[in-house]
Short mmCIF file of C-alpha atoms in Angstrom, two decimals:
data_model
loop_
_atom_site.label_atom_id
_atom_site.label_comp_id
_atom_site.label_asym_id
_atom_site.label_seq_id
_atom_site.Cartn_x
_atom_site.Cartn_y
_atom_site.Cartn_z
CA MET P 1 115.21 62.19 51.00
CA THR P 2 118.32 63.55 52.63
CA ARG P 3 118.41 63.58 56.42
CA ILE P 4 120.60 66.35 57.82
CA MET P 5 122.38 65.42 61.06
CA SER P 6 124.90 67.33 63.11
CA THR P 7 128.07 65.56 64.16
CA GLU P 8 128.03 67.73 67.32
CA ASP P 9 124.92 65.86 68.48
CA LEU P 10 126.91 62.63 68.48
CA ILE P 11 129.31 63.81 71.20
CA PRO P 12 127.07 63.35 74.28
CA VAL P 13 125.56 60.21 72.76
CA ILE P 14 128.93 58.51 72.32
CA ALA P 15 130.07 59.69 75.77
CA LYS P 16 127.06 58.00 77.33
CA LEU P 17 127.59 54.80 75.32
CA CYS P 18 131.19 54.61 76.63
CA MET P 19 130.00 54.94 80.22
CA ASP P 20 127.02 52.59 79.85
CA ALA P 21 129.15 49.89 78.25
CA CYS P 22 131.69 50.05 81.10
CA TYR P 23 129.17 50.21 83.97
CA HIS P 24 126.34 47.91 82.95
CA LEU P 25 126.50 44.38 81.55
CA SER P 26 123.52 43.47 79.36
CA ASP P 27 120.82 41.02 80.46
CA ASN P 28 122.10 38.71 77.74
CA VAL P 29 125.58 38.57 79.32
CA ILE P 30 124.29 38.29 82.90
CA GLY P 31 122.02 35.43 81.76
CA ALA P 32 124.96 33.65 80.12
CA LEU P 33 127.13 34.01 83.24
CA LYS P 34 124.29 32.68 85.41
CA ALA P 35 123.87 29.69 83.10
CA ALA P 36 127.64 29.12 83.29
CA TYR P 37 127.45 29.20 87.08
CA GLU P 38 124.72 26.53 87.04
CA LYS P 39 126.74 24.35 84.67
CA GLU P 40 130.17 24.75 86.28
CA GLU P 41 131.37 21.80 88.38
CA SER P 42 134.70 23.15 89.65
CA PRO P 43 134.35 24.76 93.10
CA TYR P 44 136.96 27.40 92.23
CA GLY P 45 135.21 28.01 88.91
CA ARG P 46 131.80 28.39 90.55
CA ASP P 47 133.22 30.70 93.17
CA THR P 48 134.82 32.81 90.44
CA LEU P 49 131.57 33.06 88.45
CA LYS P 50 129.64 34.01 91.59
CA LEU P 51 132.15 36.81 92.25
CA LEU P 52 131.84 38.04 88.67
CA LEU P 53 128.04 38.14 88.94
CA ASP P 54 128.19 39.97 92.29
CA ASN P 55 130.74 42.34 90.79
CA ALA P 56 128.50 43.13 87.80
CA GLU P 57 125.59 43.89 90.13
CA LEU P 58 127.71 46.15 92.34
CA ALA P 59 129.27 48.01 89.39
CA SER P 60 125.88 48.69 87.84
CA LYS P 61 124.38 49.90 91.11
CA GLU P 62 127.33 52.15 91.93
CA GLU P 63 127.83 53.21 88.29
CA MET P 64 131.48 52.25 88.36
CA PRO P 65 133.43 50.27 85.78
CA VAL P 66 132.80 46.50 85.88
CA CYS P 67 136.49 46.09 84.99
CA HIS P 68 139.37 48.51 85.57
CA ASP P 69 140.57 47.93 82.01
CA THR P 70 138.04 50.11 80.24
CA GLY P 71 139.89 49.38 77.05
CA MET P 72 140.57 51.15 73.82
CA ALA P 73 137.19 52.25 72.51
CA VAL P 74 136.16 50.51 69.30
CA VAL P 75 133.32 52.50 67.73
CA MET P 76 131.30 50.92 64.94
CA MET P 77 128.92 53.10 62.98
CA GLU P 78 126.40 52.03 60.37
CA ILE P 79 125.44 55.20 58.56
CA GLY P 80 122.40 55.34 56.30
CA GLU P 81 123.27 56.59 52.82
CA GLN P 82 120.60 59.29 53.06
CA VAL P 83 122.33 60.94 56.02
CA SER P 84 124.23 64.13 55.31
CA TRP P 85 126.44 65.55 58.06
CA VAL P 86 126.91 69.13 59.18
CA GLY P 87 129.35 70.30 61.86
CA LYS P 88 132.89 69.22 62.56
CA PRO P 89 134.42 66.21 60.77
CA LEU P 90 132.80 62.94 61.86
CA GLU P 91 135.92 61.29 63.24
CA GLU P 92 136.75 64.39 65.30
CA ALA P 93 133.24 64.43 66.80
CA VAL P 94 133.40 60.72 67.62
CA ASN P 95 136.73 61.21 69.41
CA ASP P 96 135.27 64.21 71.27
CA GLY P 97 132.54 61.87 72.50
CA VAL P 98 135.04 59.23 73.58
CA ARG P 99 137.14 61.88 75.37
CA LYS P 100 134.06 63.19 77.19
CA GLY P 101 132.90 59.71 78.18
CA TYR P 102 136.27 58.53 79.47
CA THR P 103 136.97 61.78 81.33
CA GLU P 104 133.58 62.50 82.85
CA GLY P 105 132.87 58.82 83.47
CA TYR P 106 136.08 58.22 85.45
CA LEU P 107 137.16 55.54 82.98
CA ARG P 108 140.79 54.51 82.63
CA LYS P 109 143.04 56.30 80.15
CA SER P 110 144.76 53.37 78.45
CA VAL P 111 145.82 54.72 75.05
CA TYR P 112 149.41 55.38 74.01
CA LEU P 113 149.83 57.79 71.09
CA ASP P 114 152.70 55.80 69.63
CA PRO P 115 153.14 52.04 70.06
CA LEU P 116 156.93 52.24 70.38
CA ASN P 117 157.54 55.61 72.04
CA ARG P 118 154.83 54.97 74.58
CA VAL P 119 153.26 58.25 75.73
CA ASN P 120 149.72 58.22 77.11
CA SER P 121 147.25 60.46 75.25
CA GLY P 122 145.67 61.27 78.61
CA ASP P 123 142.05 61.02 77.50
CA ASN P 124 141.76 57.58 75.90
CA THR P 125 141.57 59.00 72.38
CA PRO P 126 141.86 58.20 69.61
CA CYS P 127 139.31 55.43 69.34
CA VAL P 128 139.26 52.86 66.57
CA LEU P 129 136.41 53.92 64.30
CA HIS P 130 134.79 51.64 61.73
CA THR P 131 132.17 53.19 59.48
CA GLU P 132 129.91 51.38 57.08
CA ILE P 133 127.46 52.94 54.63
CA VAL P 134 124.12 51.12 54.67
CA THR P 135 120.73 51.78 53.07
CA GLY P 136 118.22 54.08 54.76
CA ASP P 137 118.45 57.23 56.85
CA LYS P 138 119.35 55.87 60.29
CA VAL P 139 122.65 55.86 62.17
CA LYS P 140 123.52 52.91 64.39
CA ILE P 141 126.42 53.34 66.80
CA THR P 142 128.04 50.60 68.89
CA VAL P 143 130.79 51.22 71.42
CA LEU P 144 132.90 48.20 72.32
CA PRO P 145 135.49 49.04 75.01
CA LYS P 146 138.15 46.44 74.26
CA GLY P 147 140.51 45.58 77.11
CA GLY P 148 144.03 44.31 76.56
CA GLY P 149 143.65 40.95 78.30
CA SER P 150 141.47 39.36 75.67
CA GLU P 151 142.39 41.58 72.69
CA ASN P 152 146.08 40.73 72.99
CA MET P 153 145.26 37.04 72.58
CA GLY P 154 143.73 37.51 69.12
CA THR P 155 145.22 35.59 66.19
CA PHE P 156 145.26 35.59 62.39
CA THR P 157 146.55 33.10 59.86
CA ASN P 158 146.46 32.46 56.15
CA LEU P 159 145.64 28.80 55.70
CA VAL P 160 145.84 27.20 52.28
CA PRO P 161 142.57 26.00 50.74
CA ALA P 162 143.73 22.38 51.14
CA ASP P 163 143.67 22.87 54.93
CA GLY P 164 139.87 23.17 54.71
CA VAL P 165 137.51 23.13 57.67
CA GLU P 166 139.81 20.85 59.66
CA GLY P 167 142.56 23.46 59.41
CA VAL P 168 140.16 26.16 60.56
CA LYS P 169 139.05 24.11 63.57
CA GLU P 170 142.62 23.32 64.53
CA PHE P 171 143.64 27.00 64.33
CA VAL P 172 140.68 28.22 66.41
CA LEU P 173 141.23 25.57 69.09
CA LYS P 174 144.96 26.23 69.21
CA SER P 175 144.30 29.96 69.63
CA VAL P 176 141.87 29.45 72.53
CA LEU P 177 144.21 26.98 74.23
CA ALA P 178 147.15 29.37 73.98
CA ALA P 179 145.06 32.19 75.47
CA GLY P 180 144.18 30.00 78.47
CA GLY P 181 143.21 31.99 81.54
CA LYS P 182 144.90 35.12 80.25
CA ALA P 183 141.95 36.18 78.08
CA CYS P 184 139.67 36.19 81.18
CA PRO P 185 137.38 33.23 80.42
CA PRO P 186 134.61 32.30 80.11
CA ILE P 187 135.16 34.00 76.78
CA VAL P 188 133.19 34.66 73.64
CA VAL P 189 135.17 33.48 70.62
CA GLY P 190 134.74 35.61 67.51
CA VAL P 191 135.89 33.88 64.34
CA GLY P 192 136.26 35.48 60.92
CA ILE P 193 136.72 33.20 57.91
CA GLY P 194 137.36 34.47 54.39
CA GLY P 195 137.73 37.93 52.88
CA THR P 196 141.12 39.61 52.77
CA MET P 197 143.34 40.07 55.83
CA ASP P 198 141.64 43.35 56.88
CA LYS P 199 138.14 41.97 56.26
CA THR P 200 138.84 38.70 58.09
CA THR P 201 139.87 40.46 61.30
CA LEU P 202 137.01 42.95 61.08
CA ILE P 203 134.33 40.26 60.76
CA ALA P 204 135.95 38.35 63.64
CA LYS P 205 135.45 41.47 65.77
CA LYS P 206 131.91 42.00 64.48
CA ALA P 207 131.14 38.41 65.44
CA LEU P 208 131.53 39.51 69.07
CA LEU P 209 128.56 41.87 68.71
CA ARG P 210 126.09 39.02 68.16
CA PRO P 211 124.14 38.20 71.36
CA ILE P 212 125.33 35.10 73.22
CA GLY P 213 123.21 32.11 72.23
CA ASN P 214 122.39 33.37 68.72
CA ARG P 215 123.68 31.13 65.95
CA ASN P 216 124.86 31.89 62.45
CA PRO P 217 121.78 31.59 60.17
CA ASN P 218 123.74 29.40 57.75
CA GLN P 219 123.26 25.78 58.89
CA TYR P 220 126.82 24.74 58.02
CA TYR P 221 128.37 27.54 60.09
CA LYS P 222 125.80 27.05 62.87
CA GLU P 223 126.95 23.45 63.26
CA LEU P 224 130.59 24.50 63.13
CA GLU P 225 129.95 26.99 65.95
CA GLU P 226 128.32 24.29 68.05
CA GLU P 227 131.11 21.82 67.43
CA LEU P 228 133.84 24.33 68.31
CA LEU P 229 132.02 25.41 71.48
CA GLU P 230 131.79 21.81 72.63
CA GLU P 231 135.47 21.16 71.89
CA ILE P 232 136.62 24.36 73.65
CA ASN P 233 134.69 23.45 76.77
CA LYS P 234 136.56 20.14 76.92
CA PHE P 235 139.83 22.00 77.50
CA GLY P 236 139.18 22.30 81.23
CA ILE P 237 140.54 25.87 81.36
CA GLY P 238 137.43 27.11 83.15
CA PRO P 239 136.56 30.54 84.62
CA LEU P 240 139.69 32.72 84.78
CA GLY P 241 141.74 29.61 83.99
CA MET P 242 141.09 28.15 87.44
CA GLY P 243 139.94 24.87 85.91
CA GLY P 244 136.39 23.93 85.00
CA ARG P 245 133.75 23.01 82.46
CA VAL P 246 132.97 26.50 81.14
CA THR P 247 135.81 28.03 79.14
CA ALA P 248 133.68 29.70 76.45
CA LEU P 249 130.21 31.20 76.70
CA ASP P 250 129.82 31.01 72.95
CA VAL P 251 131.51 30.79 69.56
CA HIS P 252 130.36 33.14 66.80
CA ILE P 253 131.58 32.68 63.24
CA GLU P 254 131.20 35.22 60.45
CA TYR P 255 132.32 34.40 56.92
CA TYR P 256 132.91 36.33 53.72
CA PRO P 257 133.74 35.38 50.14
CA CYS P 258 137.44 35.02 49.44
CA HIS P 259 139.99 34.65 46.64
CA ILE P 260 140.40 31.25 44.96
CA THR P 261 143.85 30.87 46.54
CA SER P 262 142.86 32.02 50.05
CA LEU P 263 141.58 30.68 53.34
CA PRO P 264 142.27 33.39 55.94
CA VAL P 265 141.07 32.91 59.54
CA ALA P 266 141.03 35.38 62.41
CA VAL P 267 140.13 34.76 66.05
CA ASN P 268 139.14 37.72 68.22
CA LEU P 269 138.51 36.90 71.86
CA GLN P 270 136.17 38.67 74.23
CA CYS P 271 136.50 38.37 78.02
CA HIS P 272 133.66 37.30 80.34
CA SER P 273 132.46 40.90 80.76
CA VAL P 274 131.11 41.36 77.26
CA ARG P 275 130.89 45.14 77.40
CA GLN P 276 129.10 46.91 74.59
CA ALA P 277 126.44 49.57 74.16
CA THR P 278 124.40 50.37 71.05
CA ILE P 279 121.99 53.07 69.97
CA GLU P 280 120.08 53.79 66.78
CA LEU P 281 119.48 57.43 65.88
CA MET B 1 135.99 25.09 98.67
CA GLU B 2 138.62 22.39 98.72
CA ASN B 3 141.28 24.37 100.55
CA ARG B 4 141.60 26.44 103.68
CA THR B 5 141.13 30.19 104.08
CA ILE B 6 143.99 31.96 105.82
CA LYS B 7 144.15 35.52 107.06
CA MET B 8 147.57 37.10 106.57
CA THR B 9 149.15 40.48 107.23
CA THR B 10 152.00 42.12 105.32
CA PRO B 11 154.96 42.21 105.22
CA LEU B 12 155.09 38.60 104.08
CA THR B 13 158.44 37.13 105.01
CA LYS B 14 159.63 33.90 103.40
CA GLU B 15 158.98 32.23 106.75
CA LYS B 16 155.32 33.29 106.68
CA ILE B 17 154.67 31.97 103.17
CA LYS B 18 156.70 28.79 103.16
CA ASP B 19 153.79 26.63 104.29
CA LEU B 20 151.23 28.04 101.88
CA ASN B 21 149.92 25.57 99.33
CA ILE B 22 148.47 26.11 95.89
CA GLY B 23 144.71 26.57 96.12
CA ASP B 24 144.80 28.12 99.59
CA ILE B 25 142.53 31.15 99.84
CA ILE B 26 144.30 34.13 101.41
CA GLU B 27 142.65 37.17 102.92
CA LEU B 28 145.50 39.65 102.88
CA SER B 29 145.64 42.83 104.96
CA GLY B 30 148.27 45.55 105.21
CA VAL B 31 150.43 47.48 102.75
CA ILE B 32 151.18 46.28 99.21
CA TYR B 33 152.50 48.10 96.12
CA THR B 34 151.26 48.35 92.55
CA ALA B 35 153.49 48.06 89.49
CA ARG B 36 152.87 47.07 85.88
CA ASP B 37 154.85 47.05 82.63
CA ALA B 38 156.05 50.67 82.64
CA ALA B 39 156.98 50.80 86.35
CA HIS B 40 158.77 47.45 86.13
CA ASN B 41 160.77 48.80 83.23
CA ARG B 42 161.95 51.76 85.33
CA ILE B 43 162.75 49.53 88.31
CA LYS B 44 164.84 47.41 85.94
CA GLU B 45 166.72 50.47 84.67
CA ASN B 46 167.47 51.50 88.27
CA TYR B 47 168.59 47.99 89.09
CA GLU B 48 170.94 47.74 86.12
CA ASN B 49 172.44 51.15 86.84
CA ASN B 50 172.75 50.66 90.61
CA ARG B 51 170.35 53.49 91.31
CA LYS B 52 168.24 53.61 94.45
CA GLN B 53 164.73 52.22 93.99
CA PRO B 54 161.79 54.51 94.80
CA ILE B 55 160.44 51.95 97.29
CA GLU B 56 161.99 49.34 99.56
CA LEU B 57 161.28 46.00 97.86
CA GLU B 58 162.34 43.53 100.54
CA TYR B 59 159.45 41.33 101.73
CA GLN B 60 157.01 43.36 99.64
CA ILE B 61 154.11 42.14 97.55
CA ILE B 62 153.61 43.61 94.06
CA PHE B 63 150.05 43.84 92.70
CA TYR B 64 149.90 44.03 88.91
CA VAL B 65 147.05 46.54 88.70
CA GLY B 66 146.13 49.81 87.01
CA PRO B 67 142.95 51.21 88.58
CA THR B 68 140.41 53.57 87.03
CA PRO B 69 140.30 57.13 88.46
CA ALA B 70 138.48 57.45 91.79
CA LYS B 71 135.07 59.08 91.69
CA PRO B 72 134.64 61.95 94.19
CA GLY B 73 134.36 60.58 97.72
CA LYS B 74 135.95 57.25 96.79
CA VAL B 75 139.43 56.00 97.72
CA ILE B 76 140.02 54.31 94.37
CA GLY B 77 138.18 53.48 91.15
CA SER B 78 137.74 49.94 89.86
CA ALA B 79 140.79 47.75 90.38
CA ALA B 80 141.63 44.15 89.51
CA PRO B 81 144.71 42.28 88.32
CA THR B 82 146.12 42.58 84.83
CA THR B 83 147.69 39.73 82.82
CA SER B 84 150.77 38.65 84.79
CA ALA B 85 152.56 36.97 81.89
CA ARG B 86 153.61 40.39 80.58
CA MET B 87 155.73 40.83 83.70
CA ASP B 88 157.40 37.39 83.52
CA LYS B 89 160.66 38.82 82.23
CA TYR B 90 160.98 41.08 85.28
CA VAL B 91 160.32 38.41 87.92
CA GLU B 92 163.88 37.31 88.61
CA MET B 93 165.11 40.91 88.89
CA MET B 94 162.32 41.65 91.39
CA LEU B 95 162.96 38.49 93.42
CA LYS B 96 166.65 39.34 93.62
CA GLN B 97 165.64 42.62 95.24
CA GLY B 98 163.63 40.80 97.87
CA ILE B 99 159.96 40.79 96.89
CA THR B 100 158.19 37.71 98.23
CA GLY B 101 154.98 37.75 96.23
CA MET B 102 153.17 38.91 93.13
CA ILE B 103 149.43 39.32 92.58
CA GLY B 104 147.94 39.02 89.11
CA LYS B 105 145.82 36.91 86.81
CA GLY B 106 146.52 34.14 84.36
CA GLU B 107 149.20 31.57 83.68
CA ARG B 108 152.89 32.41 83.70
CA ALA B 109 155.95 31.07 81.92
CA ASP B 110 157.25 27.81 83.39
CA TYR B 111 160.39 29.51 84.64
CA VAL B 112 158.35 31.68 87.03
CA ALA B 113 157.35 28.60 89.08
CA GLU B 114 161.00 27.55 89.15
CA LEU B 115 162.00 31.04 90.35
CA CYS B 116 159.34 30.96 93.09
CA ARG B 117 160.83 27.71 94.33
CA GLU B 118 164.37 29.05 94.15
CA TYR B 119 163.61 32.31 95.97
CA GLY B 120 160.85 31.02 98.28
CA ALA B 121 158.22 33.33 96.82
CA CYS B 122 154.54 33.00 95.86
CA TYR B 123 152.34 34.07 92.97
CA PHE B 124 148.82 34.92 94.06
CA LEU B 125 145.79 34.88 91.78
CA SER B 126 143.12 37.51 92.04
CA ILE B 127 139.95 37.60 89.93
CA GLY B 128 140.43 39.40 86.61
CA GLY B 129 137.54 41.74 85.96
CA ALA B 130 136.02 41.67 89.46
CA SER B 131 137.20 45.25 89.68
CA ALA B 132 134.29 46.91 91.49
CA MET B 133 134.38 44.34 94.30
CA ILE B 134 138.15 44.32 94.70
CA ALA B 135 138.11 48.14 94.95
CA ASN B 136 136.10 47.70 98.17
CA GLN B 137 139.00 45.71 99.68
CA ILE B 138 141.38 48.66 99.10
CA LYS B 139 141.15 51.15 101.94
CA ASP B 140 143.86 53.68 101.13
CA VAL B 141 145.92 54.68 98.09
CA GLU B 142 148.99 56.85 97.77
CA VAL B 143 151.08 57.41 94.64
CA VAL B 144 154.68 56.90 95.77
CA ALA B 145 156.59 56.99 92.48
CA TYR B 146 156.33 57.72 88.75
CA GLU B 147 153.20 59.84 88.89
CA ASP B 148 153.76 60.67 85.21
CA LEU B 149 152.78 57.10 84.36
CA GLY B 150 149.17 57.78 85.40
CA THR B 151 147.37 54.51 86.08
CA GLU B 152 150.74 52.71 85.79
CA SER B 153 152.42 54.68 88.61
CA ILE B 154 153.66 52.87 91.71
CA LYS B 155 151.01 53.16 94.41
CA ARG B 156 151.05 52.12 98.03
CA LEU B 157 147.77 50.35 98.77
CA LYS B 158 146.38 49.57 102.16
CA VAL B 159 144.21 46.50 101.74
CA GLU B 160 141.83 44.71 104.05
CA ASP B 161 140.99 41.06 103.49
CA LEU B 162 142.05 41.19 99.84
CA ARG B 163 140.92 37.80 98.58
CA LEU B 164 143.64 35.82 96.79
CA ILE B 165 144.30 32.24 95.73
CA VAL B 166 147.81 30.80 95.94
CA GLY B 167 148.63 30.26 92.24
CA ILE B 168 152.28 29.23 92.58
CA ASP B 169 153.62 28.22 95.97
CA SER B 170 157.18 28.37 97.26
CA LYS B 171 157.57 24.70 96.37
CA GLY B 172 157.15 25.72 92.72
CA ARG B 173 153.79 24.04 92.22
CA THR B 174 151.24 25.62 89.85
CA PHE B 175 147.57 25.73 90.83
CA GLN B 176 146.11 26.39 87.39
CA GLU B 177 148.02 23.58 85.73
CA GLU B 178 146.76 21.07 88.31
CA GLN B 179 143.16 22.30 88.19
CA VAL B 180 142.90 22.39 84.40
CA LYS B 181 144.14 18.78 84.23
CA LYS B 182 141.24 17.73 86.49
CA TYR B 183 138.62 19.10 84.11
CA LYS B 184 140.22 18.42 80.76
CA ILE B 185 138.29 15.91 78.65
CA SER B 186 140.67 14.12 76.32
CA LYS B 187 139.57 13.11 72.84
#
């Protein structure tokens, strides 16, 4: 059965997701920051975490952005194959929603139309849109406002198969160490292993969507996540790089089949304010 | 906390900041200015071409911040420091023109600590992402230059008890480096 949907109906929905993601941290994130506060031993680190928790509460109450860097909007859509669209082109409607959300929600306009001849678009469009066709007749939309602090610390490398899991661990740890306090820890570390260059970086970003505390269902990768999390928290970087026990809230690994000659790895970092909003239509 | 809390008022002369130590908590009041990548680039162009700067830089404090738009009835939207390391290349040029402090987040290149020692300046840490709370410590905002840059324009901020931590002191010591060492667990 075909389900007819209008792209116009997406505009207010995406606008609201942009605002919700920037104003309200999820219970999952608040819970993780509270647990970090309990665990942290550094007085500066504890003080920082307390401020971040107070800040999240204030932002939500006042409906103002948790962080001034309301990011470039990454919009991920899972579209059921039975859905048929009417109305304006999908990407145009999604950008209309982002424009509406960032304008009416008093969010920061942080997008340059050209990376070298830097002129601000004035309305935070375009977004980065990823669409995926899935089974069924539903549409799932996630908005991930991605700030520069953590996004700019992302890394990618092509290891050789002989580097193996030890090479992967070394690359992830090196990436987190280089990011230090600049990525606004405590961070969530999204790791993509396998695929081709484009796929590797995309699954590293998708890894950030998994709730904090949830492990990869594959036992091997679950254990690798746990090992990396423990190693990262030995670095001493701590909240905002002020020193401390909690540098990462979690490590999430996603993997994908790859070519016989390949072992690509991508690391996408997410700051302490894990801002995202999702809806299923 | 391990260190003292000190109330200070701008302008911060070299004399006022010379006894500050890394880890000191500062509650800063008075006038400070905002500038980020784009504004620094224009200041640099002025400097290299001997053009007059849009603001007097001597004894001033530069806050690396780009706020969100203010909601109706509010002075400013959310505001917190951006990553300072992006401005490292401009530090010497700014110090030569007399600024005495910078406010941002995150580690900086080693040469920034050396420059702070040489010029008797400080780098102050604010809390990245605590933007709703920090907005409450900003009492007045006026765009004073480069309005076309939007959030990146130079703004004069009037702050009250803006909470900062001394990240690099005028002796060239680095707070983050010392703290991270304390909590690092070696293999």
